[in-house]
Tab-separated table of C-alpha atoms and ligand atoms in Angstrom:
chain	number	residue	atom	x	y	z
S	1438	MET	CA	-20.704	-23.396	-35.936
S	1439	ALA	CA	-21.179	-19.606	-34.848
S	1440	ASP	CA	-18.724	-17.122	-36.262
S	1441	TYR	CA	-15.510	-17.375	-34.525
S	1442	LYS	CA	-13.502	-15.198	-37.199
S	1443	GLU	CA	-12.624	-12.615	-34.358
S	1444	MET	CA	-11.465	-14.854	-31.884
S	1445	TRP	CA	-9.259	-16.636	-34.607
S	1446	LYS	CA	-7.811	-13.526	-35.893
S	1447	ASN	CA	-6.906	-11.821	-32.037
S	1448	LEU	CA	-5.384	-15.330	-32.017
S	1449	GLY	CA	-2.719	-14.773	-34.487
S	1450	MET	CA	-4.026	-17.573	-36.705
S	1451	ASP	CA	-3.485	-17.742	-40.353
S	1452	LEU	CA	-7.379	-17.545	-41.444
S	1453	ASP	CA	-6.895	-18.330	-44.898
S	1454	LYS	CA	-5.245	-21.377	-44.373
S	1455	HIS	CA	-7.438	-22.082	-41.473
S	1456	ASP	CA	-10.488	-21.664	-43.773
S	1457	GLN	CA	-9.162	-24.253	-45.868
S	1458	LEU	CA	-9.230	-26.641	-42.737
S	1459	CYS	CA	-12.349	-25.583	-41.838
S	1460	GLU	CA	-14.034	-26.796	-45.530
S	1461	ILE	CA	-12.176	-30.338	-45.246
S	1462	LEU	CA	-12.859	-31.317	-41.858
S	1463	PRO	CA	-16.567	-31.134	-41.423
S	1464	GLN	CA	-17.180	-33.134	-44.817
S	1465	VAL	CA	-14.643	-35.803	-43.421
S	1466	PHE	CA	-16.194	-36.228	-40.192
S	1467	ASP	CA	-19.734	-36.130	-42.040
S	1468	ASP	CA	-18.545	-39.127	-44.394
S	1469	ILE	CA	-16.839	-41.506	-42.093
S	1470	TYR	CA	-19.362	-40.424	-39.134
S	1471	LEU	CA	-22.618	-39.524	-39.475
S	1472	THR	CA	-23.117	-42.212	-42.563
S	1473	GLN	CA	-23.169	-44.767	-39.155
S	1474	GLU	CA	-26.066	-46.559	-38.788
S	1475	ASN	CA	-28.155	-47.124	-35.444
S	1476	ARG	CA	-25.721	-45.053	-33.519
S	1477	PRO	CA	-26.329	-44.064	-29.977
S	1478	GLU	CA	-28.320	-40.653	-29.126
S	1479	GLY	CA	-25.576	-39.953	-26.413
S	1480	MET	CA	-23.094	-39.295	-29.677
S	1481	ASP	CA	-24.368	-36.226	-30.482
S	1482	TYR	CA	-22.823	-34.568	-27.609
S	1483	TYR	CA	-19.569	-35.875	-29.542
S	1484	ASN	CA	-20.632	-35.002	-32.486
S	1485	PHE	CA	-21.302	-31.288	-31.201
S	1486	VAL	CA	-18.167	-31.091	-29.631
S	1487	VAL	CA	-16.408	-31.985	-32.844
S	1488	SER	CA	-18.127	-29.412	-34.816
S	1489	GLU	CA	-17.194	-26.826	-32.380
S	1490	ILE	CA	-13.631	-28.036	-31.617
S	1491	HIS	CA	-12.182	-25.143	-33.354
S	1492	GLY	CA	-14.883	-22.901	-31.501
S	1493	LEU	CA	-16.543	-23.745	-27.959
S	1494	ARG	CA	-13.846	-24.871	-26.413
S	1495	PRO	CA	-11.095	-22.585	-27.614
S	1496	MET	CA	-13.321	-20.012	-26.186
S	1497	GLU	CA	-13.782	-21.094	-23.042
S	1498	LEU	CA	-10.222	-21.653	-22.868
S	1499	ILE	CA	-9.713	-17.853	-23.382
S	1500	GLU	CA	-12.571	-16.787	-20.867
S	1501	HIS	CA	-10.499	-19.004	-18.437
S	1502	GLN	CA	-7.714	-16.783	-19.463
S	1503	LYS	CA	-9.433	-13.434	-18.789
S	1504	LYS	CA	-9.995	-14.670	-15.317
S	1505	GLY	CA	-6.559	-14.764	-14.872
S	1506	GLY	CA	-5.801	-18.561	-15.500
S	1507	LYS	CA	-3.359	-20.443	-17.207
S	1508	VAL	CA	-3.793	-23.108	-20.157
S	1509	PHE	CA	-1.138	-25.742	-20.381
S	1510	GLY	CA	-0.399	-27.908	-23.832
S	1511	THR	CA	0.421	-31.424	-23.666
S	1512	PHE	CA	1.609	-34.026	-25.960
S	1513	CYS	CA	1.995	-37.194	-24.124
S	1514	VAL	CA	-0.133	-39.558	-21.642
S	1515	TYR	CA	2.889	-39.520	-18.902
S	1516	VAL	CA	1.970	-35.533	-18.270
S	1517	PRO	CA	0.240	-35.551	-15.118
S	1518	ASP	CA	-2.878	-33.398	-15.609
S	1519	GLU	CA	-3.820	-33.674	-12.108
S	1520	ILE	CA	-0.847	-31.119	-11.017
S	1521	ILE	CA	-2.316	-28.551	-13.910
S	1522	PHE	CA	-5.564	-28.823	-12.376
S	1523	ALA	CA	-4.671	-28.806	-8.911
S	1524	ALA	CA	-2.988	-25.501	-9.632
S	1525	GLY	CA	-6.081	-23.762	-11.105
S	1526	ALA	CA	-5.018	-24.180	-14.512
S	1527	ILE	CA	-6.130	-26.418	-17.542
S	1528	ALA	CA	-4.697	-28.715	-19.225
S	1529	THR	CA	-5.667	-29.510	-23.099
S	1530	GLY	CA	-3.754	-32.351	-25.371
S	1531	LEU	CA	-2.275	-30.812	-28.687
S	1532	CYS	CA	-1.239	-33.859	-30.575
S	1533	GLY	CA	-1.624	-33.334	-34.269
S	1534	GLY	CA	-3.495	-36.094	-36.118
S	1535	SER	CA	-3.916	-34.532	-39.540
S	1536	GLN	CA	-2.196	-34.665	-43.044
S	1537	PHE	CA	-3.032	-30.860	-43.365
S	1538	TRP	CA	-0.505	-29.832	-40.999
S	1539	VAL	CA	2.056	-32.053	-42.203
S	1540	PRO	CA	3.436	-29.993	-44.576
S	1541	GLY	CA	4.301	-26.968	-42.395
S	1542	GLY	CA	6.044	-29.335	-39.964
S	1543	GLU	CA	8.302	-30.643	-43.252
S	1544	LYS	CA	9.607	-26.999	-43.290
S	1545	VAL	CA	11.469	-27.225	-40.342
S	1546	LEU	CA	11.966	-31.292	-39.349
S	1547	PRO	CA	13.027	-34.075	-41.782
S	1548	ALA	CA	10.506	-35.883	-44.052
S	1549	SER	CA	11.488	-39.253	-42.507
S	1550	THR	CA	9.832	-37.703	-39.246
S	1551	CYS	CA	6.716	-39.499	-37.744
S	1552	PRO	CA	3.476	-37.866	-38.968
S	1553	LEU	CA	2.324	-36.853	-35.040
S	1554	ILE	CA	5.349	-34.719	-34.794
S	1555	LYS	CA	5.290	-33.503	-38.138
S	1556	SER	CA	1.555	-32.348	-37.663
S	1557	SER	CA	1.840	-30.942	-34.530
S	1558	VAL	CA	4.671	-28.512	-35.078
S	1559	GLY	CA	3.189	-27.579	-38.490
S	1560	ALA	CA	-0.320	-26.785	-36.661
S	1561	ARG	CA	1.888	-24.584	-34.428
S	1562	LEU	CA	4.067	-23.112	-37.176
S	1563	ASP	CA	1.542	-22.701	-39.567
S	1564	LYS	CA	-0.829	-21.168	-36.942
S	1565	THR	CA	-4.013	-22.921	-37.824
S	1566	CYS	CA	-5.040	-24.652	-34.443
S	1567	PRO	CA	-6.446	-22.409	-31.845
S	1568	TYR	CA	-4.931	-24.844	-28.945
S	1569	PHE	CA	-1.652	-24.298	-30.002
S	1570	GLN	CA	-2.182	-20.490	-29.928
S	1571	ILE	CA	-4.415	-20.276	-26.901
S	1572	ALA	CA	-1.538	-22.487	-24.408
S	1573	ASP	CA	0.347	-20.458	-22.413
S	1574	MET	CA	3.206	-23.128	-21.904
S	1575	TYR	CA	3.565	-26.490	-23.430
S	1576	ILE	CA	4.696	-29.601	-21.112
S	1577	GLY	CA	6.927	-31.802	-23.352
S	1578	GLU	CA	8.493	-34.909	-22.772
S	1579	THR	CA	11.680	-37.147	-23.159
S	1580	THR	CA	9.831	-40.096	-24.861
S	1581	CYS	CA	10.890	-40.278	-28.413
S	1582	ASP	CA	14.115	-38.507	-29.995
S	1583	GLY	CA	11.703	-36.859	-32.658
S	1584	LYS	CA	9.960	-35.540	-29.841
S	1585	LYS	CA	12.953	-34.238	-27.654
S	1586	LYS	CA	14.327	-32.036	-30.963
S	1587	ALA	CA	10.995	-30.686	-32.022
S	1588	TRP	CA	10.775	-29.163	-28.276
S	1589	GLU	CA	13.724	-27.272	-29.426
S	1590	ILE	CA	12.370	-25.605	-32.379
S	1591	LEU	CA	9.104	-24.940	-30.737
S	1592	SER	CA	10.514	-23.447	-27.698
S	1593	GLU	CA	11.717	-20.358	-30.287
S	1594	ASN	CA	8.327	-19.070	-30.008
S	1595	VAL	CA	6.580	-20.788	-27.198
S	1596	PRO	CA	7.652	-20.905	-23.443
S	1597	ILE	CA	7.892	-24.995	-22.762
S	1598	HIS	CA	8.722	-27.354	-20.149
S	1599	VAL	CA	10.548	-30.588	-20.820
S	1600	MET	CA	9.988	-33.365	-18.195
S	1601	ASP	CA	12.734	-35.859	-18.202
S	1602	LEU	CA	11.076	-39.407	-18.674
S	1603	PRO	CA	13.158	-42.191	-17.426
S	1604	GLN	CA	13.331	-45.252	-19.910
S	1605	MET	CA	13.503	-48.555	-17.356
S	1606	LYS	CA	11.028	-49.183	-15.228
S	1607	ARG	CA	13.437	-49.787	-11.829
S	1608	VAL	CA	12.303	-48.280	-8.517
S	1609	LYS	CA	14.991	-45.792	-8.890
S	1610	ASP	CA	13.357	-44.938	-12.054
S	1611	VAL	CA	10.173	-44.430	-10.619
S	1612	GLU	CA	11.469	-42.173	-7.915
S	1613	ALA	CA	13.483	-40.066	-10.609
S	1614	TRP	CA	9.787	-39.520	-12.526
S	1615	ALA	CA	8.315	-38.412	-8.926
S	1616	ASP	CA	11.348	-36.054	-9.062
S	1617	GLU	CA	10.116	-34.809	-12.382
S	1618	ILE	CA	6.745	-34.370	-11.017
S	1619	LYS	CA	8.146	-32.209	-8.258
S	1620	ILE	CA	10.000	-29.867	-10.585
S	1621	LEU	CA	6.790	-29.827	-12.680
S	1622	LEU	CA	4.763	-28.921	-9.743
S	1623	VAL	CA	6.892	-25.763	-8.895
S	1624	LYS	CA	7.136	-24.772	-12.518
S	1625	ILE	CA	3.355	-24.805	-12.851
S	1626	GLU	CA	3.306	-22.985	-9.429
S	1627	GLU	CA	5.449	-20.182	-10.512
S	1628	TYR	CA	3.914	-19.471	-13.951
S	1629	THR	CA	0.327	-19.798	-12.311
S	1630	GLY	CA	1.006	-17.870	-9.529
S	1631	ASN	CA	-1.236	-20.685	-7.605
S	1632	LYS	CA	-0.005	-22.725	-4.871
S	1633	VAL	CA	-0.656	-26.787	-5.290
S	1634	THR	CA	-1.966	-27.750	-1.614
S	1635	SER	CA	-2.437	-31.064	-1.098
S	1636	GLU	CA	-6.412	-30.632	-0.660
S	1637	LYS	CA	-6.242	-29.417	-4.241
S	1638	LEU	CA	-4.235	-32.209	-5.644
S	1639	SER	CA	-6.560	-34.685	-3.847
S	1640	THR	CA	-9.752	-33.391	-5.612
S	1641	ALA	CA	-7.582	-33.135	-9.179
S	1642	ILE	CA	-6.580	-36.499	-8.678
S	1643	LYS	CA	-10.521	-37.453	-8.302
S	1644	LEU	CA	-11.331	-35.446	-11.106
S	1645	ILE	CA	-9.116	-37.042	-13.582
S	1646	ASN	CA	-9.455	-40.814	-11.852
S	1647	ASP	CA	-13.215	-40.373	-12.477
S	1648	LYS	CA	-12.630	-39.592	-16.313
S	1649	ARG	CA	-10.538	-42.760	-16.395
S	1650	ARG	CA	-13.319	-44.582	-14.427
S	1651	ALA	CA	-15.631	-43.240	-17.176
S	1652	LEU	CA	-13.643	-44.281	-20.262
S	1653	SER	CA	-12.560	-47.662	-18.327
S	1654	ARG	CA	-16.567	-48.401	-18.053
S	1655	LEU	CA	-16.790	-47.293	-21.777
S	1656	TYR	CA	-14.194	-49.661	-22.989
S	1657	SER	CA	-15.689	-52.334	-20.830
S	1658	LEU	CA	-19.099	-52.448	-22.506
S	1659	ARG	CA	-17.359	-53.337	-25.976
S	1660	LYS	CA	-16.468	-56.174	-24.359
S	1661	ASN	CA	-20.052	-57.075	-25.092
S	1662	LYS	CA	-20.840	-60.018	-27.565
S	1663	LYS	CA	-23.477	-57.385	-29.194
S	1664	LEU	CA	-21.379	-54.495	-29.470
S	1665	PRO	CA	-23.104	-51.459	-28.328
S	1666	ILE	CA	-21.034	-48.736	-29.737
S	1667	THR	CA	-18.779	-48.686	-33.175
S	1668	GLY	CA	-14.957	-48.348	-32.570
S	1669	LYS	CA	-15.084	-45.688	-34.739
S	1670	ASP	CA	-17.138	-43.874	-31.926
S	1671	ALA	CA	-15.439	-45.408	-29.031
S	1672	LEU	CA	-12.207	-43.735	-30.580
S	1673	LEU	CA	-13.766	-40.143	-31.030
S	1674	ILE	CA	-14.685	-40.401	-27.250
S	1675	SER	CA	-10.995	-41.388	-26.641
S	1676	GLN	CA	-9.780	-38.556	-28.828
S	1677	ILE	CA	-11.990	-36.048	-27.095
S	1678	ALA	CA	-10.837	-37.029	-23.930
S	1679	PHE	CA	-7.871	-34.802	-24.506
S	1680	TYR	CA	-9.316	-31.704	-25.086
S	1681	ASP	CA	-12.713	-31.207	-23.395
S	1682	ASP	CA	-13.523	-29.973	-20.105
S	1683	PRO	CA	-12.947	-33.218	-17.997
S	1684	MET	CA	-15.670	-32.880	-15.264
S	1685	ARG	CA	-18.220	-32.136	-18.523
S	1686	PHE	CA	-16.624	-35.164	-20.069
S	1687	THR	CA	-16.983	-37.757	-17.233
S	1688	GLU	CA	-20.408	-36.945	-17.046
S	1689	MET	CA	-21.618	-37.044	-20.549
S	1690	THR	CA	-19.583	-40.474	-21.168
S	1691	ASN	CA	-20.980	-42.147	-18.117
S	1692	THR	CA	-24.679	-40.937	-19.374
S	1693	LEU	CA	-23.868	-42.418	-22.697
S	1694	CYS	CA	-22.923	-45.575	-20.700
S	1695	ASP	CA	-26.243	-45.666	-19.089
S	1696	GLU	CA	-27.436	-45.737	-22.715
S	1697	LEU	CA	-25.305	-48.448	-23.689
S	1698	GLU	CA	-25.906	-50.752	-20.990
S	1699	GLN	CA	-29.592	-50.301	-21.454
S	1700	ARG	CA	-29.050	-51.369	-25.501
S	1701	ILE	CA	-27.054	-54.642	-24.329
S	1702	ILE	CA	-30.566	-55.247	-22.055
S	1703	ASP	CA	-32.548	-54.416	-25.116
S	1704	GLU	CA	-30.054	-56.374	-27.508
S	1705	ILE	CA	-29.492	-53.512	-29.642
S	1706	SER	CA	-26.127	-53.734	-31.277
S	1707	VAL	CA	-24.621	-51.513	-34.042
S	1708	GLY	CA	-23.012	-54.716	-35.292
S	1709	GLU	CA	-25.899	-56.470	-36.481
S	1710	LYS	CA	-24.330	-57.934	-39.368
S	1711	ALA	CA	-21.223	-57.894	-36.996
S	1712	GLY	CA	-18.011	-59.511	-38.403
S	1713	LYS	CA	-14.541	-60.019	-36.670
S	1714	ARG	CA	-13.600	-58.303	-33.805
S	1715	ILE	CA	-10.645	-56.743	-34.164
S	1716	MET	CA	-8.183	-55.293	-31.137
S	1717	LEU	CA	-5.730	-52.537	-32.665
S	1718	SER	CA	-2.505	-52.297	-30.893
S	1719	GLY	CA	1.120	-49.691	-31.561
S	1720	THR	CA	0.867	-45.721	-31.902
S	1721	PRO	CA	-1.979	-42.774	-30.736
S	1722	LEU	CA	-4.441	-42.095	-33.056
S	1723	ALA	CA	-4.618	-38.441	-32.427
S	1724	ILE	CA	-7.477	-36.519	-33.612
S	1725	PRO	CA	-8.732	-36.032	-36.508
S	1726	ASN	CA	-7.017	-39.759	-37.391
S	1727	TRP	CA	-10.017	-42.006	-38.044
S	1728	LYS	CA	-8.663	-43.855	-41.267
S	1729	ILE	CA	-7.522	-47.452	-39.805
S	1730	HIS	CA	-10.985	-47.843	-37.746
S	1731	HIS	CA	-12.797	-46.741	-40.845
S	1732	ILE	CA	-11.016	-49.473	-43.745
S	1733	ILE	CA	-11.883	-51.936	-40.776
S	1734	GLU	CA	-15.483	-51.054	-39.686
S	1735	THR	CA	-16.454	-50.565	-43.736
S	1736	SER	CA	-15.152	-53.952	-44.099
S	1737	GLY	CA	-17.657	-55.953	-42.509
S	1738	ALA	CA	-15.449	-55.913	-39.206
S	1739	ASN	CA	-15.650	-53.760	-35.591
S	1740	VAL	CA	-12.923	-52.423	-33.742
S	1741	VAL	CA	-13.424	-53.297	-29.791
S	1742	VAL	CA	-10.210	-51.795	-28.270
S	1743	GLU	CA	-7.681	-50.221	-28.918
S	1744	GLU	CA	-4.277	-50.586	-26.890
S	1745	MET	CA	-3.080	-47.200	-27.679
S	1746	CYS	CA	-2.503	-43.758	-25.739
S	1747	THR	CA	-5.948	-43.085	-27.619
S	1748	GLY	CA	-7.145	-45.656	-25.851
S	1749	THR	CA	-6.336	-48.238	-22.785
S	1750	ARG	CA	-3.199	-46.520	-22.139
S	1751	TYR	CA	-4.854	-43.260	-21.208
S	1752	PHE	CA	-7.345	-44.525	-18.485
S	1753	GLU	CA	-5.873	-48.024	-17.391
S	1754	ASN	CA	-4.777	-47.709	-13.518
S	1755	LEU	CA	-6.105	-45.040	-11.018
S	1756	VAL	CA	-4.130	-42.828	-8.799
S	1757	ASP	CA	-4.268	-44.080	-5.574
S	1758	GLU	CA	-6.838	-41.631	-3.731
S	1759	THR	CA	-6.115	-42.564	0.050
S	1760	LYS	CA	-2.317	-40.431	0.198
S	1761	SER	CA	-2.657	-37.121	2.255
S	1762	THR	CA	0.724	-35.139	2.145
S	1763	LEU	CA	1.803	-33.836	-1.160
S	1764	ASP	CA	5.000	-36.144	-1.048
S	1765	GLU	CA	2.592	-39.252	-1.091
S	1766	GLN	CA	0.582	-38.222	-3.523
S	1767	ILE	CA	3.210	-37.043	-5.820
S	1768	MET	CA	4.582	-40.720	-5.302
S	1769	ALA	CA	0.950	-42.191	-6.279
S	1770	LEU	CA	1.208	-40.056	-9.423
S	1771	ALA	CA	4.698	-41.040	-10.539
S	1772	GLU	CA	3.597	-44.860	-9.322
S	1773	ARG	CA	0.346	-44.936	-11.366
S	1774	TYR	CA	2.048	-42.896	-14.892
S	1775	MET	CA	5.230	-45.353	-14.890
S	1776	LYS	CA	2.522	-48.251	-15.344
S	1777	ILE	CA	1.631	-47.012	-19.236
S	1778	ASN	CA	3.593	-49.124	-21.331
S	1779	CYS	CA	4.905	-47.057	-24.130
S	1780	ALA	CA	7.712	-48.315	-26.110
S	1781	CYS	CA	9.971	-46.068	-25.431
S	1782	PHE	CA	10.863	-48.114	-22.204
S	1783	THR	CA	13.160	-50.864	-22.000
S	1784	PRO	CA	12.462	-53.729	-21.453
S	1785	ASN	CA	9.010	-53.516	-22.189
S	1786	GLU	CA	7.365	-56.727	-21.374
S	1787	GLU	CA	4.737	-55.349	-19.324
S	1788	ARG	CA	3.094	-54.093	-22.754
S	1789	ILE	CA	3.389	-57.499	-24.600
S	1790	GLU	CA	1.317	-58.749	-21.764
S	1791	ASP	CA	-0.952	-55.801	-21.539
S	1792	ILE	CA	-1.899	-56.884	-25.633
S	1793	ILE	CA	-2.492	-60.733	-24.804
S	1794	ARG	CA	-4.705	-59.622	-21.925
S	1795	LEU	CA	-6.606	-57.184	-23.926
S	1796	ALA	CA	-6.997	-59.319	-26.789
S	1797	LYS	CA	-8.550	-62.207	-24.377
S	1798	GLU	CA	-10.594	-59.997	-22.441
S	1799	TYR	CA	-11.732	-58.217	-25.624
S	1800	LYS	CA	-12.343	-61.479	-27.097
S	1801	ALA	CA	-10.511	-60.304	-30.364
S	1802	ASP	CA	-10.508	-62.793	-33.127
S	1803	GLY	CA	-7.081	-60.716	-34.361
S	1804	VAL	CA	-5.234	-57.894	-33.616
S	1805	ILE	CA	-3.859	-55.011	-36.098
S	1806	ASP	CA	-0.955	-53.711	-34.868
S	1807	VAL	CA	-0.606	-50.172	-36.448
S	1808	ASN	CA	2.529	-48.444	-36.889
S	1809	LEU	CA	3.002	-44.698	-37.566
S	1810	LYS	CA	5.636	-44.112	-40.354
S	1811	PHE	CA	9.057	-43.602	-38.715
S	1812	CYS	CA	8.381	-44.073	-35.556
S	1813	ASN	CA	11.043	-46.334	-34.876
S	1814	LEU	CA	10.082	-47.612	-30.982
S	1815	TYR	CA	7.072	-48.902	-32.008
S	1816	ASP	CA	7.990	-50.480	-35.385
S	1817	VAL	CA	11.062	-52.380	-33.527
S	1818	GLU	CA	8.794	-53.374	-30.799
S	1819	GLY	CA	6.483	-54.944	-33.629
S	1820	PHE	CA	8.739	-57.871	-34.093
S	1821	LYS	CA	8.074	-58.800	-30.261
S	1822	VAL	CA	4.005	-58.087	-30.460
S	1823	GLU	CA	3.653	-59.861	-33.299
S	1824	ARG	CA	5.753	-62.826	-31.996
S	1825	ALA	CA	3.796	-63.386	-28.483
S	1826	LEU	CA	0.400	-63.082	-30.515
S	1827	LYS	CA	1.310	-65.626	-32.874
S	1828	GLU	CA	2.565	-67.473	-29.973
S	1829	ALA	CA	-0.901	-66.977	-28.176
S	1830	GLY	CA	-2.482	-68.316	-31.397
S	1831	ILE	CA	-3.699	-64.972	-31.606
S	1832	PRO	CA	-3.792	-63.922	-35.676
S	1833	VAL	CA	-1.843	-60.739	-36.256
S	1834	LEU	CA	-1.393	-58.316	-39.041
S	1835	GLY	CA	1.483	-55.518	-38.796
S	1836	ILE	CA	0.679	-52.649	-40.863
S	1837	GLU	CA	2.583	-48.996	-41.406
S	1838	THR	CA	0.833	-45.652	-42.247
S	1839	ASP	CA	0.598	-42.022	-42.174
S	1840	TYR	CA	-1.795	-39.352	-42.415
S	1841	THR	CA	-2.163	-39.524	-45.984
S	1842	ASP	CA	-4.886	-41.173	-48.011
S	1843	GLN	CA	-2.651	-42.452	-50.602
S	1844	ASP	CA	-2.069	-46.183	-48.897
S	1845	ALA	CA	-5.951	-46.143	-48.200
S	1846	ALA	CA	-6.661	-48.821	-51.047
S	1847	GLN	CA	-3.759	-51.014	-50.368
S	1848	LEU	CA	-4.159	-51.254	-46.616
S	1849	ARG	CA	-8.255	-51.851	-47.455
S	1850	THR	CA	-6.841	-54.955	-49.575
S	1851	ARG	CA	-4.272	-56.181	-46.621
S	1852	ILE	CA	-7.167	-55.785	-43.993
S	1853	GLY	CA	-9.632	-57.475	-46.296
S	1854	ALA	CA	-7.497	-60.438	-46.768
S	1855	PHE	CA	-6.770	-60.569	-43.129
S	1856	LEU	CA	-10.241	-60.485	-41.869
S	1857	GLU	CA	-11.077	-63.017	-44.533
S	1858	MET	CA	-8.170	-65.234	-43.205
S	1859	LEU	CA	-10.260	-65.013	-39.916
S	1860	GLU	CA	-13.463	-66.428	-41.039
X	2394	BJ8	S1	3.114	-42.802	-24.194
X	2394	BJ8	S2	3.040	-43.314	-27.741
X	2394	BJ8	S3	2.056	-40.371	-26.498
X	2394	BJ8	S4	5.305	-41.296	-26.534
X	2394	BJ8	S5	5.676	-38.985	-31.241
X	2394	BJ8	S6	6.500	-42.210	-29.645
X	2394	BJ8	S7	4.317	-42.192	-32.544
X	2394	BJ8	S8	7.780	-41.191	-32.951
X	2394	BJ8	S9	3.342	-40.517	-29.467
X	2394	BJ8	FE1	3.519	-41.412	-27.544
X	2394	BJ8	FE2	3.400	-40.928	-25.073
X	2394	BJ8	FE3	4.211	-43.116	-25.842
X	2394	BJ8	FE4	1.607	-42.632	-25.811
X	2394	BJ8	FE5	6.427	-42.809	-31.806
X	2394	BJ8	FE6	5.758	-40.361	-32.824
X	2394	BJ8	FE7	7.726	-40.354	-30.800
X	2394	BJ8	FE8	4.969	-40.924	-30.524
């Protein structure tokens, strides 16, 4: 990576602490990713993005700001990026996936808070993540209690707009979400000084839909019996989708898919000794959380799909591109986003149906339901997930974990026993 010290200093980052992170991350990435055999050449792009994750992309965002543009940081897949891009601004993901940031979060949050929230808050308060420093405004949402309270803490030193997400999916809830999108639009217009027209929104809807189409294409290729890509690599791509320039990301992902399609024709597989096909469901795996995939894929099995926000919940369902007035477009956005089935909704039968459907579509031999410690929503919903899978005759293992490696050996044993049971 080039020398970005000056940029990090100007962002007010804690350089010494950040150096510690820069020492750990590349080694972890090399051990987990670069040791994989027979990877597609197209993965070079994503390797490069990771190697520059605190360098090149932040620099691009700063360049955008120098030209008068704004950057909005988001934490959840319910926030409609389309509105942000339509206002000539850039949306970037901010969810923290590293244990490195957790102690910083624990300075202000109870230890019994989900690691994703602690990590995100710690990244900001410890000033060790350029994205948190760059974002002009954060867009939060009312998905879970931990996040709602975290916004109050974060708002003490950065502007934050919170979207009030309904918790049910009745017609009036979809309309309420459309109203929230309108409020967001006005807020973003005010903040950027740019008007969101229906033409601009139409372009932005197509831009983000194209990203969804590319990810959907990538995931479809994982339905193949001979897997052209590992679960670990697919996860990395899903994680990068939250940060990268959407147009470039779409182009690179489609190029990779061309290569993967050729691999399928040539019968080149990453899983020559392929073991069982595992589907993951549950809480999101924010970058650089690669723990579960690594354990599964070094235990002789392959992850073939993730029913997660870093997975199918991010790209399934497109926004209707045929609407031409702002009101119609906003309703189309609300309808699409309300089809995401997060455990914060009640009732949430659609998520259970998604899990069964995906397990069948991807021909999963078994499902591992992953829950981040202290995420009550997914933990409680795990009961219904497991029961439905059992009723459908699909073996399931429920696990709870955090960002530390303390449970890695125990998880390896439990996952190993589950895989053996599938034989
Ligand atoms: S749509 S999963 S990104 S809220 S932060 S709910 S893990 S306790 S991240 Fe999420 Fe949006 Fe839902 Fe997806 Fe639980 Fe942690 Fe809350 Fe979490």
